[in-house]
XYZ file of C-alpha atoms in Angstrom:
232
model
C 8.149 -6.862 10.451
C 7.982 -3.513 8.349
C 9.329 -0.246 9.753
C 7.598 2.924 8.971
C 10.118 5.967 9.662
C 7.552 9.413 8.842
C 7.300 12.116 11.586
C 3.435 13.094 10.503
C 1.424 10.306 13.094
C -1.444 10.445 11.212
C -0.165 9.337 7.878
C 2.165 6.592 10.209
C -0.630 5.326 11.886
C -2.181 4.749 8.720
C 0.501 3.298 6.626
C 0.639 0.913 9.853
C -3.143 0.482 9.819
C -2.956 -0.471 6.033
C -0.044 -2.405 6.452
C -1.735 -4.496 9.099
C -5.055 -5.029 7.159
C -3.056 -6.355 4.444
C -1.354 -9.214 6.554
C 1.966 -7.460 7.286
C 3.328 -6.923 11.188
C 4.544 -3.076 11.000
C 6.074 -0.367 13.067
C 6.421 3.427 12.817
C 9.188 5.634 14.188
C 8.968 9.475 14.214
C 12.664 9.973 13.743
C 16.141 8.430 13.217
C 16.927 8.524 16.514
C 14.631 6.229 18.092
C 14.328 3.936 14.111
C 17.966 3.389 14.812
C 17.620 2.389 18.767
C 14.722 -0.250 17.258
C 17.393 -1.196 14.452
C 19.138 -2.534 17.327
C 16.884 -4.690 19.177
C 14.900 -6.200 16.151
C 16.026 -6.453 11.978
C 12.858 -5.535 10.175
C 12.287 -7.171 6.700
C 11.530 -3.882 5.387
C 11.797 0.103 6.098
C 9.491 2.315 4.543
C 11.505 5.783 5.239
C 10.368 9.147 4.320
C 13.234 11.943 3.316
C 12.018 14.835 5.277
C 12.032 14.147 9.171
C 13.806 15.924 11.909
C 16.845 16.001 12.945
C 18.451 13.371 10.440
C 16.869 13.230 7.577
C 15.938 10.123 5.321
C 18.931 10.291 2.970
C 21.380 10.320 5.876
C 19.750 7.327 7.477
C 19.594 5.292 4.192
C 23.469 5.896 4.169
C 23.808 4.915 7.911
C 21.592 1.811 6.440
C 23.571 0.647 4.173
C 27.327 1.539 5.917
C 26.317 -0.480 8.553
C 26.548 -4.792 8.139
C 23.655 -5.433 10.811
C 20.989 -4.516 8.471
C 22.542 -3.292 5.129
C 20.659 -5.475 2.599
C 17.111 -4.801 4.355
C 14.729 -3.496 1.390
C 14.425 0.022 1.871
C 11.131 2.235 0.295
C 11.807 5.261 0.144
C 9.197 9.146 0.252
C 9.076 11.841 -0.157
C 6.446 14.916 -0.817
C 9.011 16.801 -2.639
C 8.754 14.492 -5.915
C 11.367 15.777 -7.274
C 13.755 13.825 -9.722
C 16.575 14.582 -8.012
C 15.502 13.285 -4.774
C 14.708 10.026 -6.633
C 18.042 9.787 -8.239
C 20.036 10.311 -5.343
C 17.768 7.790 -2.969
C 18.078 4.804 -5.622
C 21.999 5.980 -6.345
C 22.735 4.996 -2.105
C 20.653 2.018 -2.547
C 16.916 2.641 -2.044
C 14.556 -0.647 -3.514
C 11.863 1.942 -4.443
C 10.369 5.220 -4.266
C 7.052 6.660 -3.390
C 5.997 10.375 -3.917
C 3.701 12.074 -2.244
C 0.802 11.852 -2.093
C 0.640 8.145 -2.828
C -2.009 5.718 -1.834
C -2.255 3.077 0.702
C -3.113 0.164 -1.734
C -0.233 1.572 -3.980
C 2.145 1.524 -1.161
C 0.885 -2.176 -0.256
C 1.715 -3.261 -3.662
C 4.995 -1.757 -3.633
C 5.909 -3.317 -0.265
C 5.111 -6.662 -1.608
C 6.780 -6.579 -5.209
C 10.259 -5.548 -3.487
C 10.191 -8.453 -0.938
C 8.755 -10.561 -3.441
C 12.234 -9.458 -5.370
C 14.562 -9.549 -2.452
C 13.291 -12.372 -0.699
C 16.292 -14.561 -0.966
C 17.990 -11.938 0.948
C 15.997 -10.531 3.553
C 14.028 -14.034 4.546
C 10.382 -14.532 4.288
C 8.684 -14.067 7.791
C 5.262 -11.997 7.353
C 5.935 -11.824 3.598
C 5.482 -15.713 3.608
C 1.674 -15.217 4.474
C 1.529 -13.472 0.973
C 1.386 -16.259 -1.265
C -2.376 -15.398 -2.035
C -2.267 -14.341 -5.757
C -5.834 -14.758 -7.230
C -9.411 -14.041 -5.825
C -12.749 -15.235 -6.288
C -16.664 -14.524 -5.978
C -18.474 -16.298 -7.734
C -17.587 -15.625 -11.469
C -15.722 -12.802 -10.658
C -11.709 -13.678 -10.505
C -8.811 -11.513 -9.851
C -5.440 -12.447 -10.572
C -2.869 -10.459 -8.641
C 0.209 -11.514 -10.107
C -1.225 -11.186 -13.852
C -2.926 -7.770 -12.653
C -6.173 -9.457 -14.441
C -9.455 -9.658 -13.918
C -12.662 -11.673 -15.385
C -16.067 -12.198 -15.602
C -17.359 -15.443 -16.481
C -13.928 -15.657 -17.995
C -13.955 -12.499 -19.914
C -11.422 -10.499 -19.560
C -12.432 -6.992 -18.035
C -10.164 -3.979 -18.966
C -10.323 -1.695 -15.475
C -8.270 1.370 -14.909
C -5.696 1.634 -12.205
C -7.903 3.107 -9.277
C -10.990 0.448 -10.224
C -8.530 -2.014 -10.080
C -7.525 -1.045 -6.654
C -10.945 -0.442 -5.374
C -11.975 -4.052 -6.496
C -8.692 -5.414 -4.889
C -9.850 -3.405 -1.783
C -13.125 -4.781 -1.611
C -12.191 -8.531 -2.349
C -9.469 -8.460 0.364
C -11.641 -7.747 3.200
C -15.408 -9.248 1.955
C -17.579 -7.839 3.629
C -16.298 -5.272 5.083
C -17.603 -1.714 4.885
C -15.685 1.238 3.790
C -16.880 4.963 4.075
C -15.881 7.018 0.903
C -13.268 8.871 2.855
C -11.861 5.745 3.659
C -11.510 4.947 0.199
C -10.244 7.970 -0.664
C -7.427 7.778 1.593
C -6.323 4.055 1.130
C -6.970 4.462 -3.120
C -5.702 7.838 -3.956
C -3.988 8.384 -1.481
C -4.011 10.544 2.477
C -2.888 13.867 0.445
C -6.080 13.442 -2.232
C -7.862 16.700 -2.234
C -10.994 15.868 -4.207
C -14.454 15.316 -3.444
C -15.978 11.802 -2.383
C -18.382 12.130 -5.190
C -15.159 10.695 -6.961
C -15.564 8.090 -4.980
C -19.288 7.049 -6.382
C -18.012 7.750 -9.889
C -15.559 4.977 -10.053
C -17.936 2.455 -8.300
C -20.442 3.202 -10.918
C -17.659 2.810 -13.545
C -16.713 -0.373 -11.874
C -19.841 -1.541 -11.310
C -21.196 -0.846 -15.090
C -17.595 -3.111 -16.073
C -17.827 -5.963 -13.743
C -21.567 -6.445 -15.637
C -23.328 -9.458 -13.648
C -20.755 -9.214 -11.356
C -21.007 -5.476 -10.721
C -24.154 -6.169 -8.015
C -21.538 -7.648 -5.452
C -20.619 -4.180 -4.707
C -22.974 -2.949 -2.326
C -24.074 0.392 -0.971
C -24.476 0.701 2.302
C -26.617 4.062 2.602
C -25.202 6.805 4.678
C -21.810 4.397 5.448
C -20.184 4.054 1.970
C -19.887 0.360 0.070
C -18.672 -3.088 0.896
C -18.640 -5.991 -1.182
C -20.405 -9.080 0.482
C -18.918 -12.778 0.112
C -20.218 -14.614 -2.888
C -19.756 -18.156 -2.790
């Protein structure tokens, strides 16, 4: 189980959302107040905890966190929109596994959430992160290797920037599947992304042009977005 502490319910209910999708049983809280009564009743393997909130803020709570005994080694993520490097500093000084900054996307904070329970598994058990033992995809000749951060084509190595990396990730983790462009947007670059979803089409050209033979999986579905079907 993952808590989610971040007062904005739209960006909780979709850090839950992606969370979910990605094979992870997740929470949110609005507050410390009613985090900490939840901190009581269940020990999450993971809190993703943003700095600003009301009342007591996220700093104050990772302190709580790690006063306490109950839950002091649980993996804690922390964000924040200021993205400052003093905010960063002080959140890893108290003990923080990680830090996001706004605006940050959902595939990014996925990724995240697994490499710091992948590190601190031995302490904080394996429970949902023991479903994630899924490190390489395939369809037809196109492979992905998660843990290498590779992918090939007809065992070529393709060289794929960060964002058509995590589109193609998107799309083979949920075959067939169709995602609008603002979808994309939101999970790839992130829910504070203020471009255009023509940025969207660009990279699946890109993409599309690298993958070569492979690049056809990618689909358009015409006033929807794009999915990739399942290629045995």
């Amino acid at each position: 189980m993952i808590f989610c502490v971040e007062d904005d319910e739209g960006i909780r209910e979709l850090m839950i959302y992606a969370l979910g999708s990605a094979g992870f049983s997740a929470k949110g809280f609005s507050d410390g107040v009613s985090f900490f009564e939840a901190l009581e009743r269940e020990k999450p393997e993971l809190v993703l905890l943003d700095i600003m909130l009301p009342g007591e803020d996220g700093i104050s709570i990772l302190k709580r966190l790690r006063s306490g005994e109950a839950a002091a080694k649980v993996p804690v993520i922390m964000a924040s929109a200021k993205g400052t490097e003093y905010d960063k500093v002080i959140g890893l000084d108290l003990g923080a596994d990680d830090y996001l900054a706004k605006p940050f996307g959902m595939m990014e904070m996925v990724s995240r959430v697994r490499a710091v329970l992948r590190r601190t598994s031995g302490e904080s058990g394996t429970g949902d992160a023991g479903r994630e033992t899924e490190e390489c995809f395939q369809m037809g000749a196109l492979v992905m290797d998660r843990a290498g951060h590779r992918v090939s084509v007809c065992g070529n190595r393709v060289a794929l920037t960060l964002k058509e990396y995590e589109l193609l990730r998107l799309f083979m983790e949920h075959p067939g599947r169709v995602f609008t462009r603002d979808q994309l947007l939101c999970q790839v670059w992130g829910f504070g992304y203020e471009g255009e979803t023509r940025t969207v089409d660009v990279h699946i050209g890109t993409l599309r042009t690298k993958l070569g033979e492979c690049g056809g999986y990618i689909e358009t579905v015409r006033g929807v977005g794009y999915r990739m079907e399942r290629i045995e």
